[in-house]
Amino acid sequence: MSLKKRFDVKKLSFLKFSKINDDLKEKYLSNFFSKHKPDAIIHLATFFTKKKDKETLDKCLKINYENSKILFNSALKHSIKKFIYTGSNYEYLASKEKEYPYITSKRKFSLFLKAKKINRMELISLYVSNVFGFNDKRKKLINFLIKNKNSKKNIKFFGNKNAKLNFVNISDVVNIISLSLNKNFKIKKNFLTIKYPSDFLLEKIISIFKENNSNIIFERISNSKKDNLIKENDLVYKNKVFPNYKPKVNLINWLKKI
């Protein structure tokens, strides 16, 4: 069930917000908050890319850090009761070799949230590794595989035989956000991980798509230079898992049904 069916949700277009001149952004938010008088803000908007050039870094920092900071500060100013933010577990990598600007910008905003002093607002930062579901247009692994499921493109993935990733379905993320909206947290700042109880072998995921497209290949390697996909063994989990809720949708079962 969507959040719109559970709550009175008003959408603030972050794309439109990003295009507004910086000196007018606070006024735009002030008008929005005064009109709708929200009890909570759910900040899901982000600019995702894996490009690593300076132009991309500047864009990621502008949208994912600077604009997010303006939104949060405005929420504080207007006495919004809750601020729910979705971050990435990829912000905590064991090595920075696989880091790209998107991750850098997300981590910078998380550090800002941790340093910011708040008195009345409840902050709930939810960190996920990979989210999947229908109607997802982002350039992510599962979306890419679904898009090429029936194509004849030659697609090759690299990794060792034990390479694993963690995936959470969007419906479980929505359920956790809903719980966060209704829950009274004991502390003002909450940094929590959303994680499916078990990880998924990358080779197993690829094998499901290989049944339709034999040109999708998983090649076992020991050469880490070829293996640039971030996996579970690349992560350092620093936040507690969201309490009293375990994600229910299993990626493998979901893929077999589509």
XYZ file of N, CA and C in Angstrom, residues 16-243:
684
model
N 11.920 20.572 -9.435
C 11.539 21.978 -9.576
C 12.299 22.833 -8.567
N 12.408 22.333 -7.351
C 13.111 23.047 -6.285
C 14.571 23.295 -6.655
N 15.203 22.307 -7.285
C 16.621 22.412 -7.655
C 16.870 23.492 -8.697
N 15.848 23.793 -9.491
C 15.997 24.777 -10.566
C 15.753 26.215 -10.101
N 15.272 26.370 -8.881
C 15.011 27.706 -8.336
C 16.326 28.343 -7.900
N 16.459 29.637 -8.099
C 17.653 30.346 -7.639
C 17.823 30.154 -6.135
N 19.073 30.003 -5.704
C 19.345 29.714 -4.298
C 18.725 30.735 -3.347
N 18.750 32.010 -3.735
C 18.233 33.051 -2.842
C 16.705 33.054 -2.749
N 16.037 32.234 -3.578
C 14.574 32.151 -3.554
C 14.064 30.819 -2.987
N 14.981 29.907 -2.701
C 14.574 28.571 -2.254
C 13.897 28.585 -0.888
N 14.413 29.371 0.025
C 13.814 29.442 1.355
C 12.384 29.981 1.284
N 12.169 30.985 0.446
C 10.828 31.552 0.280
C 9.882 30.519 -0.321
N 10.378 29.740 -1.287
C 9.572 28.689 -1.918
C 9.134 27.666 -0.874
N 10.070 27.248 -0.027
C 9.758 26.266 1.011
C 8.824 26.852 2.063
N 9.068 28.098 2.424
C 8.233 28.760 3.422
C 6.776 28.829 2.959
N 6.575 29.153 1.700
C 5.218 29.213 1.139
C 4.565 27.828 1.134
N 5.365 26.820 0.790
C 4.854 25.441 0.746
C 4.445 24.981 2.144
N 5.313 25.217 3.132
C 5.025 24.787 4.502
C 3.849 25.555 5.102
N 3.756 26.838 4.793
C 2.656 27.657 5.309
C 1.317 27.214 4.724
N 1.336 26.796 3.467
C 0.110 26.372 2.792
C -0.367 25.007 3.280
N 0.557 24.057 3.402
C 0.163 22.671 3.691
C 0.302 22.278 5.164
N 1.131 23.018 5.915
C 1.336 22.761 7.342
C 1.623 21.279 7.633
N 2.683 20.733 7.067
C 3.000 19.309 7.259
C 3.509 19.001 8.666
N 3.176 17.814 9.149
C 3.728 17.327 10.415
C 5.090 16.684 10.197
N 5.300 16.181 8.985
C 6.550 15.472 8.696
C 6.993 15.713 7.259
N 8.287 15.590 7.059
C 8.861 15.641 5.716
C 9.545 14.308 5.455
N 9.249 13.722 4.309
C 9.922 12.492 3.879
C 10.806 12.867 2.703
N 12.096 12.889 2.939
C 13.041 13.340 1.910
C 13.639 12.128 1.187
N 13.036 11.775 0.055
C 13.492 10.635 -0.748
C 14.278 11.079 -1.972
N 14.130 12.337 -2.342
C 14.703 12.823 -3.606
C 16.221 12.737 -3.600
N 16.762 12.362 -4.741
C 18.210 12.273 -4.871
C 18.586 12.283 -6.345
N 19.812 12.669 -6.611
C 20.336 12.582 -7.973
C 21.334 11.440 -7.994
N 21.005 10.378 -8.748
C 21.863 9.195 -8.771
C 22.590 9.059 -10.098
N 23.878 8.815 -10.003
C 24.712 8.516 -11.163
C 25.984 7.850 -10.666
N 26.618 7.083 -11.539
C 27.887 6.456 -11.175
C 29.079 7.120 -11.859
N 28.824 8.209 -12.568
C 29.916 8.935 -13.210
C 30.860 9.502 -12.153
N 32.123 9.688 -12.532
C 33.123 10.100 -11.547
C 33.846 11.404 -11.881
N 33.386 12.144 -12.882
C 34.083 13.376 -13.258
C 33.708 14.524 -12.312
N 34.463 15.623 -12.404
C 34.261 16.766 -11.508
C 32.887 17.405 -11.697
N 32.425 17.482 -12.936
C 31.108 18.064 -13.204
C 30.014 17.290 -12.472
N 30.150 15.971 -12.475
C 29.182 15.120 -11.775
C 29.268 15.325 -10.273
N 30.478 15.434 -9.756
C 30.662 15.682 -8.322
C 29.978 16.980 -7.911
N 30.189 18.029 -8.693
C 29.575 19.328 -8.389
C 28.049 19.233 -8.398
N 27.503 18.502 -9.381
C 26.048 18.362 -9.487
C 25.490 17.556 -8.315
N 26.177 16.482 -7.952
C 25.742 15.649 -6.826
C 25.757 16.446 -5.521
N 26.822 17.201 -5.319
C 26.925 18.004 -4.102
C 25.846 19.078 -4.055
N 25.562 19.667 -5.204
C 24.547 20.718 -5.273
C 23.167 20.174 -4.912
N 22.798 19.044 -5.520
C 21.449 18.499 -5.327
C 21.336 17.694 -4.035
N 22.247 16.744 -3.843
C 22.126 15.812 -2.725
C 22.583 16.383 -1.389
N 23.457 17.391 -1.443
C 23.948 17.979 -0.194
C 23.395 19.384 0.043
N 23.708 20.321 -0.851
C 23.324 21.721 -0.633
C 21.806 21.896 -0.564
N 21.091 21.348 -1.545
C 19.632 21.496 -1.550
C 18.971 20.754 -0.389
N 19.528 19.597 -0.046
C 18.998 18.837 1.092
C 19.205 19.606 2.394
N 20.339 20.277 2.489
C 20.638 21.071 3.686
C 19.660 22.244 3.825
N 19.354 22.887 2.697
C 18.382 23.987 2.704
C 17.013 23.480 3.161
N 16.619 22.317 2.649
C 15.332 21.721 3.020
C 15.277 21.415 4.513
N 16.332 20.817 5.038
C 16.353 20.449 6.458
C 16.322 21.686 7.350
N 17.132 22.675 7.035
C 17.169 23.899 7.842
C 15.824 24.620 7.823
N 15.170 24.600 6.672
C 13.852 25.226 6.570
C 12.821 24.456 7.396
N 12.940 23.136 7.397
C 12.037 22.307 8.206
C 12.199 22.623 9.693
N 13.429 22.810 10.119
C 13.686 23.197 11.511
C 13.056 24.547 11.827
N 13.261 25.479 10.915
C 12.751 26.845 11.097
C 11.230 26.866 11.227
N 10.563 25.975 10.485
C 9.098 25.951 10.489
C 8.528 24.918 11.467
N 9.375 24.432 12.367
C 8.950 23.536 13.457
C 8.249 22.275 12.967
N 8.767 21.701 11.871
C 8.242 20.414 11.393
C 8.578 19.345 12.436
N 7.627 18.486 12.748
C 7.812 17.533 13.844
C 8.780 16.398 13.507
N 8.727 15.924 12.252
C 9.586 14.793 11.871
C 10.230 15.036 10.518
N 11.459 14.583 10.407
C 12.179 14.637 9.137
C 12.717 13.235 8.873
N 12.181 12.589 7.845
C 12.603 11.229 7.490
C 13.415 11.295 6.206
N 14.607 10.753 6.265
C 15.550 10.846 5.145
C 16.048 9.454 4.778
N 16.196 9.199 3.486
C 16.768 7.918 3.058
C 18.195 8.119 2.561
N 19.126 7.495 3.261
C 20.530 7.530 2.880
C 20.939 6.201 2.267
N 22.231 6.013 2.108
C 22.746 4.794 1.473
C 23.774 4.112 2.367
N 23.662 2.789 2.491
C 24.686 2.029 3.209
C 26.035 2.127 2.514
N 26.009 2.509 1.235
C 27.252 2.645 0.476
C 28.080 3.841 0.936
N 27.508 4.654 1.807
C 28.266 5.771 2.364
C 29.405 5.275 3.243
N 29.291 4.026 3.687
C 30.287 3.460 4.596
C 31.033 2.316 3.910
N 31.997 2.670 3.090
C 32.791 1.677 2.369
C 34.087 1.387 3.124
N 34.499 0.121 3.093
C 35.759 -0.252 3.735
C 36.936 0.399 3.023
N 36.806 0.587 1.708
C 37.834 1.246 0.902
C 37.160 2.248 -0.022
N 37.840 3.363 -0.293
C 37.259 4.403 -1.143
C 37.511 4.164 -2.631
N 38.112 3.049 -2.978
C 38.418 2.754 -4.382
C 37.157 2.703 -5.244
N 36.061 2.237 -4.671
C 34.816 2.094 -5.435
C 33.860 3.276 -5.242
N 34.290 4.274 -4.506
C 33.406 5.415 -4.236
C 33.241 6.294 -5.468
N 32.049 6.830 -5.639
C 31.777 7.771 -6.732
C 31.009 8.969 -6.162
N 30.904 10.091 -6.922
C 30.350 11.341 -6.394
C 29.001 11.229 -5.691
N 28.120 10.379 -6.196
C 26.819 10.202 -5.545
C 27.007 9.809 -4.085
N 27.875 8.832 -3.841
C 28.128 8.358 -2.478
C 28.739 9.469 -1.634
N 29.693 10.190 -2.216
C 30.350 11.293 -1.511
C 29.332 12.327 -1.037
N 28.410 12.687 -1.927
C 27.415 13.714 -1.595
C 26.430 13.228 -0.531
N 26.031 11.961 -0.610
C 25.101 11.405 0.377
C 25.761 11.338 1.758
N 27.022 10.926 1.790
C 27.730 10.840 3.071
C 27.906 12.228 3.697
N 28.174 13.221 2.850
C 28.366 14.577 3.363
C 27.094 15.088 4.028
N 25.936 14.795 3.438
C 24.684 15.231 4.061
C 24.424 14.465 5.356
N 24.764 13.192 5.391
C 24.609 12.408 6.620
C 25.465 12.981 7.745
N 26.688 13.377 7.411
C 27.574 13.983 8.414
C 26.999 15.308 8.908
N 26.386 16.050 7.992
C 25.718 17.299 8.375
C 24.591 17.017 9.371
N 23.783 15.992 9.088
C 22.670 15.644 9.972
C 23.169 15.218 11.351
N 24.254 14.479 11.383
C 24.792 14.007 12.662
C 25.343 15.153 13.498
N 25.867 16.173 12.827
C 26.461 17.305 13.540
C 25.431 18.363 13.940
N 24.305 18.399 13.234
C 23.299 19.444 13.448
C 22.588 19.261 14.794
N 22.438 20.345 15.523
C 21.732 20.302 16.798
C 20.232 20.487 16.569
N 19.443 19.594 17.133
C 17.982 19.721 17.047
C 17.395 19.529 18.439
N 16.319 20.233 18.716
C 15.694 20.157 20.035
C 14.321 19.498 20.006
N 13.486 19.888 19.050
C 12.110 19.392 19.027
C 11.847 18.375 17.918
N 12.446 18.590 16.788
C 12.208 17.690 15.653
C 12.770 16.292 15.901
N 12.064 15.276 15.384
C 12.602 13.915 15.355
C 13.231 13.681 13.992
N 14.466 13.246 13.979
C 15.177 12.921 12.738
C 15.295 11.412 12.623
N 14.815 10.868 11.519
C 14.934 9.429 11.253
C 15.635 9.264 9.913
N 16.892 8.856 9.952
C 17.668 8.614 8.731
C 17.713 7.114 8.484
N 17.177 6.697 7.355
C 17.075 5.275 7.015
C 18.056 4.943 5.898
N 18.903 3.949 6.123
C 19.964 3.630 5.163
C 19.717 2.275 4.506
N 19.710 2.275 3.178
C 19.485 1.053 2.404
C 20.651 0.828 1.444
N 20.836 -0.413 1.027
C 21.878 -0.726 0.040
C 21.292 -0.690 -1.362
N 20.321 -1.554 -1.621
C 19.689 -1.632 -2.941
C 18.185 -1.792 -2.775
N 17.427 -0.968 -3.484
C 15.966 -1.045 -3.447
C 15.470 -1.498 -4.817
N 14.493 -2.400 -4.837
C 13.948 -2.865 -6.115
C 12.427 -2.816 -6.074
N 11.827 -2.791 -7.255
C 10.375 -2.771 -7.357
C 9.953 -2.364 -8.753
N 8.674 -2.452 -9.029
C 8.156 -2.066 -10.344
C 8.201 -0.548 -10.508
N 8.226 -0.120 -11.774
C 8.184 1.310 -12.122
C 9.379 2.097 -11.597
N 10.493 1.421 -11.401
C 11.721 2.089 -10.967
C 12.557 2.391 -12.206
N 12.754 3.654 -12.507
C 13.454 4.047 -13.728
C 14.934 4.370 -13.505
N 15.408 4.197 -12.285
C 16.810 4.496 -12.003
C 17.730 3.487 -12.688
N 18.943 3.905 -12.968
C 19.913 3.034 -13.637
C 20.620 2.166 -12.604
N 19.853 1.225 -12.055
C 20.351 0.312 -11.037
C 20.445 -1.102 -11.614
N 21.133 -1.982 -10.886
C 21.421 -3.333 -11.367
C 20.167 -4.097 -11.797
N 19.187 -4.213 -10.916
C 17.990 -5.006 -11.228
C 17.221 -4.402 -12.392
N 17.105 -3.088 -12.414
C 16.409 -2.420 -13.526
C 17.113 -2.684 -14.850
N 18.435 -2.634 -14.811
C 19.234 -2.887 -16.013
C 19.022 -4.316 -16.511
N 19.016 -5.268 -15.597
C 18.825 -6.672 -15.977
C 17.416 -6.921 -16.520
N 16.419 -6.322 -15.886
C 15.039 -6.474 -16.366
C 14.898 -5.895 -17.769
N 15.499 -4.732 -17.972
C 15.434 -4.060 -19.272
C 16.038 -4.922 -20.373
N 17.090 -5.664 -20.026
C 17.795 -6.463 -21.029
C 17.469 -7.957 -20.944
N 16.419 -8.275 -20.216
C 16.045 -9.671 -20.011
C 15.822 -10.415 -21.319
N 15.160 -9.779 -22.256
C 14.830 -10.438 -23.520
C 15.636 -9.911 -24.703
N 16.658 -9.138 -24.403
C 17.514 -8.645 -25.487
C 18.584 -9.690 -25.789
N 19.363 -9.441 -26.803
C 20.448 -10.361 -27.145
C 21.812 -9.699 -26.938
N 21.806 -8.656 -26.107
C 23.050 -7.941 -25.837
C 24.019 -8.823 -25.060
N 25.295 -8.651 -25.352
C 26.332 -9.339 -24.587
C 26.625 -8.517 -23.334
N 26.282 -9.065 -22.186
C 26.455 -8.357 -20.916
C 27.243 -9.250 -19.967
N 28.313 -8.703 -19.424
C 29.173 -9.508 -18.563
C 29.344 -8.842 -17.200
N 29.183 -9.645 -16.154
C 29.419 -9.189 -14.788
C 30.603 -9.956 -14.216
N 31.359 -9.280 -13.360
C 32.531 -9.896 -12.751
C 32.364 -9.952 -11.232
N 32.915 -10.997 -10.634
C 32.892 -11.099 -9.177
C 33.365 -12.468 -8.732
N 33.697 -12.593 -7.457
C 34.072 -13.919 -6.972
C 32.808 -14.719 -6.675
N 32.963 -16.002 -6.473
C 31.798 -16.883 -6.349
C 30.940 -16.576 -5.118
N 31.527 -15.871 -4.147
C 30.793 -15.552 -2.923
C 30.256 -14.120 -2.896
N 30.333 -13.423 -4.039
C 29.887 -12.023 -4.093
C 28.391 -11.923 -3.788
N 28.041 -11.112 -2.794
C 26.645 -10.972 -2.377
C 26.232 -9.506 -2.304
N 24.921 -9.285 -2.471
C 24.338 -7.960 -2.314
C 23.077 -8.081 -1.469
N 22.666 -6.965 -0.870
C 21.434 -6.956 -0.097
C 20.393 -6.113 -0.818
N 19.201 -6.644 -0.952
C 18.121 -5.955 -1.662
C 16.868 -5.886 -0.798
N 16.233 -4.717 -0.805
C 14.981 -4.519 -0.076
C 13.931 -4.012 -1.054
N 12.752 -4.613 -1.020
C 11.672 -4.187 -1.912
C 11.102 -2.848 -1.461
N 10.656 -2.062 -2.421
C 10.124 -0.733 -2.124
C 8.929 -0.800 -1.174
N 8.149 -1.870 -1.248
C 6.987 -1.996 -0.351
C 7.423 -2.092 1.107
N 8.565 -2.749 1.352
C 9.094 -2.835 2.717
C 9.627 -1.489 3.184
N 10.238 -0.747 2.274
C 10.714 0.601 2.614
C 9.532 1.491 2.984
N 8.454 1.402 2.202
C 7.241 2.191 2.482
C 6.663 1.820 3.846
N 6.653 0.526 4.165
C 6.139 0.089 5.466
C 6.960 0.668 6.611
N 8.270 0.694 6.431
C 9.150 1.222 7.479
C 8.983 2.732 7.621
N 8.822 3.426 6.514
C 8.563 4.872 6.580
C 7.241 5.128 7.302
N 6.244 4.322 6.995
C 4.938 4.446 7.654
C 5.061 4.229 9.159
N 5.817 3.215 9.550
C 6.051 2.955 10.972
C 6.785 4.125 11.621
N 7.725 4.700 10.883
C 8.501 5.834 11.404
C 7.617 7.054 11.635
N 6.634 7.231 10.767
C 5.712 8.360 10.915
C 4.833 8.209 12.156
N 4.485 6.971 12.475
C 3.581 6.718 13.605
C 4.308 6.498 14.929
N 5.573 6.179 14.849
C 6.345 5.816 16.041
C 6.891 7.048 16.764
N 6.835 7.027 18.093
C 7.495 8.048 18.904
C 8.858 7.513 19.334
N 9.900 8.066 18.770
C 11.248 7.596 19.063
C 11.729 8.158 20.404
N 12.524 7.364 21.109
C 13.002 7.764 22.437
C 14.048 8.873 22.359
N 14.783 8.912 21.254
C 15.794 9.947 21.077
C 15.466 10.767 19.839
N 16.005 11.973 19.759
C 15.682 12.885 18.664
C 16.341 12.484 17.350
N 17.546 11.955 17.414
C 18.261 11.568 16.194
C 18.355 10.056 16.095
N 17.901 9.518 14.972
C 17.897 8.069 14.772
C 18.487 7.739 13.406
N 19.594 7.020 13.415
C 20.255 6.596 12.179
C 20.159 5.075 12.119
N 19.344 4.570 11.186
C 18.980 3.154 11.180
C 19.133 2.527 9.798
N 19.537 1.277 9.785
C 19.715 0.534 8.539
C 18.475 -0.301 8.219
N 18.097 -0.298 6.946
C 17.050 -1.203 6.456
C 17.763 -2.309 5.684
N 17.590 -3.539 6.126
C 18.358 -4.638 5.534
C 17.498 -5.898 5.472
N 17.472 -6.549 4.302
C 16.799 -7.844 4.215
C 17.583 -8.832 5.085
N 16.902 -9.771 5.763
C 17.579 -10.673 6.706
C 18.738 -11.470 6.120
N 18.707 -11.739 4.823
C 19.806 -12.486 4.195
C 20.248 -11.781 2.917
N 21.516 -11.980 2.565
C 22.051 -11.395 1.336
C 21.810 -12.344 0.163
N 22.006 -11.829 -1.055
C 21.747 -12.614 -2.260
C 23.022 -12.740 -3.088
N 23.314 -13.967 -3.506
C 24.486 -14.203 -4.353
C 24.285 -13.530 -5.707
N 25.266 -12.740 -6.112
C 25.186 -12.060 -7.405
C 25.072 -13.081 -8.533
N 25.812 -14.164 -8.440
C 25.781 -15.196 -9.484
C 24.383 -15.804 -9.616
N 23.685 -15.973 -8.499
C 22.325 -16.515 -8.520
C 21.373 -15.544 -9.211
N 21.521 -14.253 -8.923
C 20.680 -13.230 -9.556
C 20.877 -13.248 -11.063
N 22.137 -13.286 -11.488
C 22.460 -13.291 -12.921
C 21.896 -14.534 -13.598
N 21.945 -15.680 -12.909
C 21.488 -16.946 -13.503
C 20.001 -16.910 -13.852
N 19.213 -16.173 -13.083
C 17.776 -16.063 -13.360
C 17.539 -15.379 -14.699
N 18.315 -14.342 -14.975
C 18.165 -13.608 -16.236
C 18.815 -14.352 -17.399
N 19.812 -15.166 -17.083
C 20.497 -15.948 -18.119
C 19.556 -16.962 -18.764
N 18.522 -17.353 -18.046
C 17.539 -18.293 -18.588
C 16.826 -17.709 -19.802
N 16.661 -16.388 -19.829
C 16.023 -15.701 -20.963
C 17.031 -15.185 -21.969
N 18.170 -14.762 -21.470
C 19.197 -14.184 -22.330
C 20.534 -14.842 -22.020
N 20.931 -15.774 -22.855
C 22.170 -16.528 -22.625
C 23.411 -15.659 -22.754
N 23.235 -14.437 -23.261
C 24.371 -13.528 -23.417
C 24.670 -12.734 -22.146
N 23.820 -12.898 -21.128
C 24.115 -12.299 -19.823
C 24.983 -13.287 -19.056
N 26.200 -12.887 -18.764
C 27.196 -13.813 -18.217
C 27.756 -13.300 -16.888
N 27.966 -14.226 -15.961
C 28.687 -13.918 -14.729
C 30.033 -14.624 -14.797
N 31.101 -13.857 -14.727
C 32.444 -14.430 -14.804
C 33.124 -14.343 -13.444
N 33.479 -15.484 -12.923
C 34.177 -15.513 -11.638
C 35.614 -15.030 -11.820
N 36.000 -14.091 -10.984
C 37.361 -13.548 -11.076
C 37.924 -13.320 -9.681
N 39.229 -13.202 -9.629
C 39.902 -12.829 -8.383
C 40.543 -11.455 -8.521
N 40.496 -10.897 -9.747
C 41.092 -9.591 -10.030
C 40.119 -8.480 -9.632
N 40.392 -7.810 -8.520
C 39.480 -6.794 -7.992
C 39.382 -5.565 -8.887
N 40.350 -5.355 -9.778
C 40.322 -4.185 -10.659
C 39.153 -4.260 -11.643
N 38.776 -5.461 -12.041
C 37.639 -5.631 -12.943
C 36.318 -5.578 -12.181
N 36.375 -5.904 -10.905
C 35.171 -6.007 -10.087
C 34.870 -4.657 -9.436
N 34.103 -3.798 -10.134
C 33.835 -2.455 -9.608
C 32.435 -2.305 -9.012
N 31.677 -3.391 -8.944
C 30.342 -3.350 -8.350
C 30.467 -3.452 -6.829
N 29.825 -2.540 -6.111
C 29.900 -2.556 -4.650
C 29.067 -3.709 -4.102
N 29.685 -4.507 -3.248
C 29.017 -5.682 -2.686
C 29.054 -5.616 -1.164
N 28.410 -6.578 -0.533
C 28.262 -6.548 0.919
C 29.599 -6.545 1.651
N 30.584 -7.265 1.118
C 31.873 -7.298 1.810
C 32.669 -6.005 1.658
N 32.137 -5.061 0.869
C 32.770 -3.746 0.742
C 32.252 -2.765 1.793
N 31.180 -3.144 2.490
C 30.494 -2.215 3.386
C 30.891 -2.397 4.843
N 30.834 -1.283 5.558
C 31.023 -1.292 7.008
C 29.738 -0.730 7.617
N 28.946 -1.584 8.237
C 27.670 -1.135 8.800
C 27.908 -0.442 10.143
N 27.480 0.823 10.223
C 27.696 1.619 11.433
C 26.396 1.931 12.178
N 25.271 1.637 11.562
C 23.981 1.960 12.176
C 23.232 0.695 12.593
N 22.415 0.821 13.597
C 21.583 -0.294 14.034
C 20.503 -0.578 12.989
N 20.050 -1.825 12.950
C 18.966 -2.204 12.041
C 17.644 -1.668 12.593
N 16.768 -1.216 11.689
C 15.459 -0.702 12.108
C 14.756 -1.757 12.961
N 14.296 -1.374 14.159
C 13.741 -2.365 15.098
C 12.322 -2.821 14.768
